[in-house]
Amino acid sequence: MGPQRPAANLEWVFPTETTPGTECPVKLVISNPGTATLFGAVADVLIPAGVEILGTNPPAVDASATEMRWELGNLRAGESREIAMQIRARSAGEQQLEASVSLSAAATCRLNITEPKLAIKVTAPEDSELGQQTSVTVDVSNPGTGRAEDVVLVASLPEGLEHKSGAVVTIDIGTLNPGEARRARLSLTAIAGGGQQIELKAAGTGDLLAETTATVEVAEPELQLAVQVPDQEISGQSGTYVVQLENTGLVPAANVRARYVLPAGFEFLSADRGGRFVPADRAVEWFVGTVNAGETTGFTAILKAGRSGRSEHRISAQTDFGEIAATEEVTQVEGSADLKLELATLNATPGTTLRNGQQTTLRVLIRNAGSEAARSVGMSCELPAGLTLIDVEGPADYIAENGVLVFRSLPEIAAGDSAEFLLQVRCSRGGVQSSRIRIASASTAQPLIGELQTEVQN
């Protein structure tokens, strides 16, 4: 818009467009194109309701919300005055600043107020798998009427999604013209299952902001653990313990490892499928590998039960993404008898050698080193032909026939107690004389067999 006459030229210098809330510089130039001096020039500017005046240079001599006035003084031929204003539009649309000079010269300024906007559209896959890469597409657009400048997209990721740039990903979009859109892609790795929510923000100059969220559903394997223990656990006896691992999820579980922590007092004997025992952790560990969806696998450990009482069996399974299954089985270990047999030849004179015709004593000591009483303990003793029985001292009666002594069973030997039998014999033949002793109990699976050798010289 050029200068307007008759007496003075008024010219607005302004940008072609601005946005609501953005500071905008505007300049009014009043000049005298003629050859004569203009006296007492006064400039008036009408302010529309949609425009806010932030400041002027020089200051107005009279100012209100709708009108401002400057006293310019005299303008010589070819001379000009400038009034600089900082304005801010309150809303979009065309706003008009009108200026006039008391010399009847006037000018009109028309500003085209545009309004940029930002919008975000997210496209995420319907399903993703744990440990796999997934791609999320983000479209940032400008549905407004003005240019959106310095646009930046910021994506805040949950703990279950991983990006090479970290938990907060920033992408420069740049300037978007009205109606223009640009696409960004987020290459992510799923490290946790379930719904993973991404927070997205697009921001630009002039307080432009758009926000949205997107959820990525991550399918994960679901491992279930169970352990089968023996029907009866008896202290000191071994048993078979079977671990069952089932994947009830919809996707395979890769690099699965299982771990069985032994109860206190239990002893590891063996394991199948390459299971190894880690003494420092008192645990058996297996590398299971991949367990497909719907698949069940199992592995076995042979353990010896420890002391009687309550025992806790703890089993867990994990993948590269941490522990995803655990179970605990509480059992009751029953005590057991543990019979020990001690045999000795007690010479009449210690340090001397037995000779034919001398007497000696065979000592049989039955000791219960277990945690429970040994019930119905019986003993038999087979004497060699070179030893003749003279007398027996002990807690049970016996019968003797053809050199074999069979003792009446003791009702029990309590835990920590013992029973002693002393067999007085006469040496009737030279050489090594072997006496065979057999101990049986209702509380032990196998009998104890012992042999006592007595050397006799002719």
JSON list of C-alpha atoms in Angstrom, two decimals, residues 144-231:
[
{"chain": "A", "resi": 144, "resn": "GLY", "atom": "CA", "xyz": [-4.18, -24.44, 10.27]},
{"chain": "A", "resi": 145, "resn": "THR", "atom": "CA", "xyz": [-3.98, -21.37, 7.99]},
{"chain": "A", "resi": 146, "resn": "GLY", "atom": "CA", "xyz": [-0.44, -20.21, 8.82]},
{"chain": "A", "resi": 147, "resn": "ARG", "atom": "CA", "xyz": [3.04, -21.69, 8.82]},
{"chain": "A", "resi": 148, "resn": "ALA", "atom": "CA", "xyz": [4.06, -23.76, 11.87]},
{"chain": "A", "resi": 149, "resn": "GLU", "atom": "CA", "xyz": [7.74, -23.10, 12.47]},
{"chain": "A", "resi": 150, "resn": "ASP", "atom": "CA", "xyz": [10.44, -25.00, 14.39]},
{"chain": "A", "resi": 151, "resn": "VAL", "atom": "CA", "xyz": [8.21, -28.01, 14.98]},
{"chain": "A", "resi": 152, "resn": "VAL", "atom": "CA", "xyz": [9.71, -30.73, 17.22]},
{"chain": "A", "resi": 153, "resn": "LEU", "atom": "CA", "xyz": [8.23, -34.18, 17.99]},
{"chain": "A", "resi": 154, "resn": "VAL", "atom": "CA", "xyz": [8.99, -35.69, 21.43]},
{"chain": "A", "resi": 155, "resn": "ALA", "atom": "CA", "xyz": [8.15, -39.33, 22.26]},
{"chain": "A", "resi": 156, "resn": "SER", "atom": "CA", "xyz": [8.33, -40.49, 25.90]},
{"chain": "A", "resi": 157, "resn": "LEU", "atom": "CA", "xyz": [8.66, -44.28, 26.07]},
{"chain": "A", "resi": 158, "resn": "PRO", "atom": "CA", "xyz": [7.50, -46.63, 28.85]},
{"chain": "A", "resi": 159, "resn": "GLU", "atom": "CA", "xyz": [9.92, -49.05, 30.52]},
{"chain": "A", "resi": 160, "resn": "GLY", "atom": "CA", "xyz": [8.63, -51.89, 28.35]},
{"chain": "A", "resi": 161, "resn": "LEU", "atom": "CA", "xyz": [9.79, -50.29, 25.06]},
{"chain": "A", "resi": 162, "resn": "GLU", "atom": "CA", "xyz": [13.40, -49.54, 24.19]},
{"chain": "A", "resi": 163, "resn": "HIS", "atom": "CA", "xyz": [14.91, -47.14, 21.62]},
{"chain": "A", "resi": 164, "resn": "LYS", "atom": "CA", "xyz": [18.57, -46.63, 20.77]},
{"chain": "A", "resi": 165, "resn": "SER", "atom": "CA", "xyz": [18.26, -42.95, 21.77]},
{"chain": "A", "resi": 166, "resn": "GLY", "atom": "CA", "xyz": [16.89, -43.72, 25.24]},
{"chain": "A", "resi": 167, "resn": "ALA", "atom": "CA", "xyz": [13.59, -43.25, 27.03]},
{"chain": "A", "resi": 168, "resn": "VAL", "atom": "CA", "xyz": [12.91, -39.84, 25.41]},
{"chain": "A", "resi": 169, "resn": "VAL", "atom": "CA", "xyz": [13.18, -39.57, 21.61]},
{"chain": "A", "resi": 170, "resn": "THR", "atom": "CA", "xyz": [13.30, -36.10, 19.99]},
{"chain": "A", "resi": 171, "resn": "ILE", "atom": "CA", "xyz": [12.77, -35.62, 16.24]},
{"chain": "A", "resi": 172, "resn": "ASP", "atom": "CA", "xyz": [13.07, -32.27, 14.41]},
{"chain": "A", "resi": 173, "resn": "ILE", "atom": "CA", "xyz": [10.14, -31.83, 12.01]},
{"chain": "A", "resi": 174, "resn": "GLY", "atom": "CA", "xyz": [11.00, -28.27, 10.89]},
{"chain": "A", "resi": 175, "resn": "THR", "atom": "CA", "xyz": [8.50, -25.85, 9.27]},
{"chain": "A", "resi": 176, "resn": "LEU", "atom": "CA", "xyz": [5.08, -27.08, 8.18]},
{"chain": "A", "resi": 177, "resn": "ASN", "atom": "CA", "xyz": [3.09, -25.03, 5.69]},
{"chain": "A", "resi": 178, "resn": "PRO", "atom": "CA", "xyz": [-0.71, -24.99, 5.96]},
{"chain": "A", "resi": 179, "resn": "GLY", "atom": "CA", "xyz": [-2.04, -28.45, 5.05]},
{"chain": "A", "resi": 180, "resn": "GLU", "atom": "CA", "xyz": [1.43, -30.03, 5.06]},
{"chain": "A", "resi": 181, "resn": "ALA", "atom": "CA", "xyz": [2.29, -33.24, 6.97]},
{"chain": "A", "resi": 182, "resn": "ARG", "atom": "CA", "xyz": [5.51, -35.11, 7.69]},
{"chain": "A", "resi": 183, "resn": "ARG", "atom": "CA", "xyz": [6.07, -38.67, 8.88]},
{"chain": "A", "resi": 184, "resn": "ALA", "atom": "CA", "xyz": [8.45, -40.01, 11.53]},
{"chain": "A", "resi": 185, "resn": "ARG", "atom": "CA", "xyz": [9.13, -43.65, 12.42]},
{"chain": "A", "resi": 186, "resn": "LEU", "atom": "CA", "xyz": [10.06, -45.04, 15.83]},
{"chain": "A", "resi": 187, "resn": "SER", "atom": "CA", "xyz": [11.96, -48.35, 15.69]},
{"chain": "A", "resi": 188, "resn": "LEU", "atom": "CA", "xyz": [11.41, -49.93, 19.11]},
{"chain": "A", "resi": 189, "resn": "THR", "atom": "CA", "xyz": [12.26, -53.18, 20.89]},
{"chain": "A", "resi": 190, "resn": "ALA", "atom": "CA", "xyz": [9.69, -54.72, 23.26]},
{"chain": "A", "resi": 191, "resn": "ILE", "atom": "CA", "xyz": [11.35, -55.70, 26.54]},
{"chain": "A", "resi": 192, "resn": "ALA", "atom": "CA", "xyz": [8.20, -56.18, 28.66]},
{"chain": "A", "resi": 193, "resn": "GLY", "atom": "CA", "xyz": [4.77, -57.60, 27.95]},
{"chain": "A", "resi": 194, "resn": "GLY", "atom": "CA", "xyz": [1.31, -56.08, 28.17]},
{"chain": "A", "resi": 195, "resn": "GLY", "atom": "CA", "xyz": [0.01, -52.68, 27.07]},
{"chain": "A", "resi": 196, "resn": "GLN", "atom": "CA", "xyz": [2.89, -50.22, 26.63]},
{"chain": "A", "resi": 197, "resn": "GLN", "atom": "CA", "xyz": [1.75, -46.57, 26.40]},
{"chain": "A", "resi": 198, "resn": "ILE", "atom": "CA", "xyz": [3.78, -43.97, 24.46]},
{"chain": "A", "resi": 199, "resn": "GLU", "atom": "CA", "xyz": [3.28, -40.25, 25.18]},
{"chain": "A", "resi": 200, "resn": "LEU", "atom": "CA", "xyz": [3.73, -37.99, 22.11]},
{"chain": "A", "resi": 201, "resn": "LYS", "atom": "CA", "xyz": [4.03, -34.20, 21.93]},
{"chain": "A", "resi": 202, "resn": "ALA", "atom": "CA", "xyz": [4.51, -31.89, 18.93]},
{"chain": "A", "resi": 203, "resn": "ALA", "atom": "CA", "xyz": [5.49, -28.29, 19.68]},
{"chain": "A", "resi": 204, "resn": "GLY", "atom": "CA", "xyz": [6.30, -25.24, 17.56]},
{"chain": "A", "resi": 205, "resn": "THR", "atom": "CA", "xyz": [6.95, -21.50, 17.74]},
{"chain": "A", "resi": 206, "resn": "GLY", "atom": "CA", "xyz": [4.19, -19.40, 19.28]},
{"chain": "A", "resi": 207, "resn": "ASP", "atom": "CA", "xyz": [3.11, -21.90, 21.93]},
{"chain": "A", "resi": 208, "resn": "LEU", "atom": "CA", "xyz": [1.91, -24.40, 19.33]},
{"chain": "A", "resi": 209, "resn": "LEU", "atom": "CA", "xyz": [1.29, -27.78, 20.98]},
{"chain": "A", "resi": 210, "resn": "ALA", "atom": "CA", "xyz": [-0.41, -31.08, 20.15]},
{"chain": "A", "resi": 211, "resn": "GLU", "atom": "CA", "xyz": [-0.44, -34.13, 22.44]},
{"chain": "A", "resi": 212, "resn": "THR", "atom": "CA", "xyz": [-1.63, -37.72, 22.17]},
{"chain": "A", "resi": 213, "resn": "THR", "atom": "CA", "xyz": [-0.87, -41.22, 23.42]},
{"chain": "A", "resi": 214, "resn": "ALA", "atom": "CA", "xyz": [-0.53, -44.58, 21.68]},
{"chain": "A", "resi": 215, "resn": "THR", "atom": "CA", "xyz": [-0.57, -48.07, 23.16]},
{"chain": "A", "resi": 216, "resn": "VAL", "atom": "CA", "xyz": [1.48, -50.98, 21.82]},
{"chain": "A", "resi": 217, "resn": "GLU", "atom": "CA", "xyz": [0.20, -54.40, 22.90]},
{"chain": "A", "resi": 218, "resn": "VAL", "atom": "CA", "xyz": [3.15, -56.75, 23.51]},
{"chain": "A", "resi": 219, "resn": "ALA", "atom": "CA", "xyz": [2.38, -60.46, 23.64]},
{"chain": "A", "resi": 220, "resn": "GLU", "atom": "CA", "xyz": [4.56, -62.42, 26.05]},
{"chain": "A", "resi": 221, "resn": "PRO", "atom": "CA", "xyz": [4.97, -66.07, 26.99]},
{"chain": "A", "resi": 222, "resn": "GLU", "atom": "CA", "xyz": [3.21, -67.21, 30.14]},
{"chain": "A", "resi": 223, "resn": "LEU", "atom": "CA", "xyz": [5.21, -69.86, 31.97]},
{"chain": "A", "resi": 224, "resn": "GLN", "atom": "CA", "xyz": [3.64, -72.05, 34.64]},
{"chain": "A", "resi": 225, "resn": "LEU", "atom": "CA", "xyz": [5.79, -74.13, 37.02]},
{"chain": "A", "resi": 226, "resn": "ALA", "atom": "CA", "xyz": [4.96, -77.16, 39.12]},
{"chain": "A", "resi": 227, "resn": "VAL", "atom": "CA", "xyz": [7.08, -79.65, 41.07]},
{"chain": "A", "resi": 228, "resn": "GLN", "atom": "CA", "xyz": [6.27, -83.27, 41.88]},
{"chain": "A", "resi": 229, "resn": "VAL", "atom": "CA", "xyz": [7.82, -84.50, 45.12]},
{"chain": "A", "resi": 230, "resn": "PRO", "atom": "CA", "xyz": [7.95, -88.06, 46.53]},
{"chain": "A", "resi": 231, "resn": "ASP", "atom": "CA", "xyz": [4.89, -89.22, 48.42]}
]
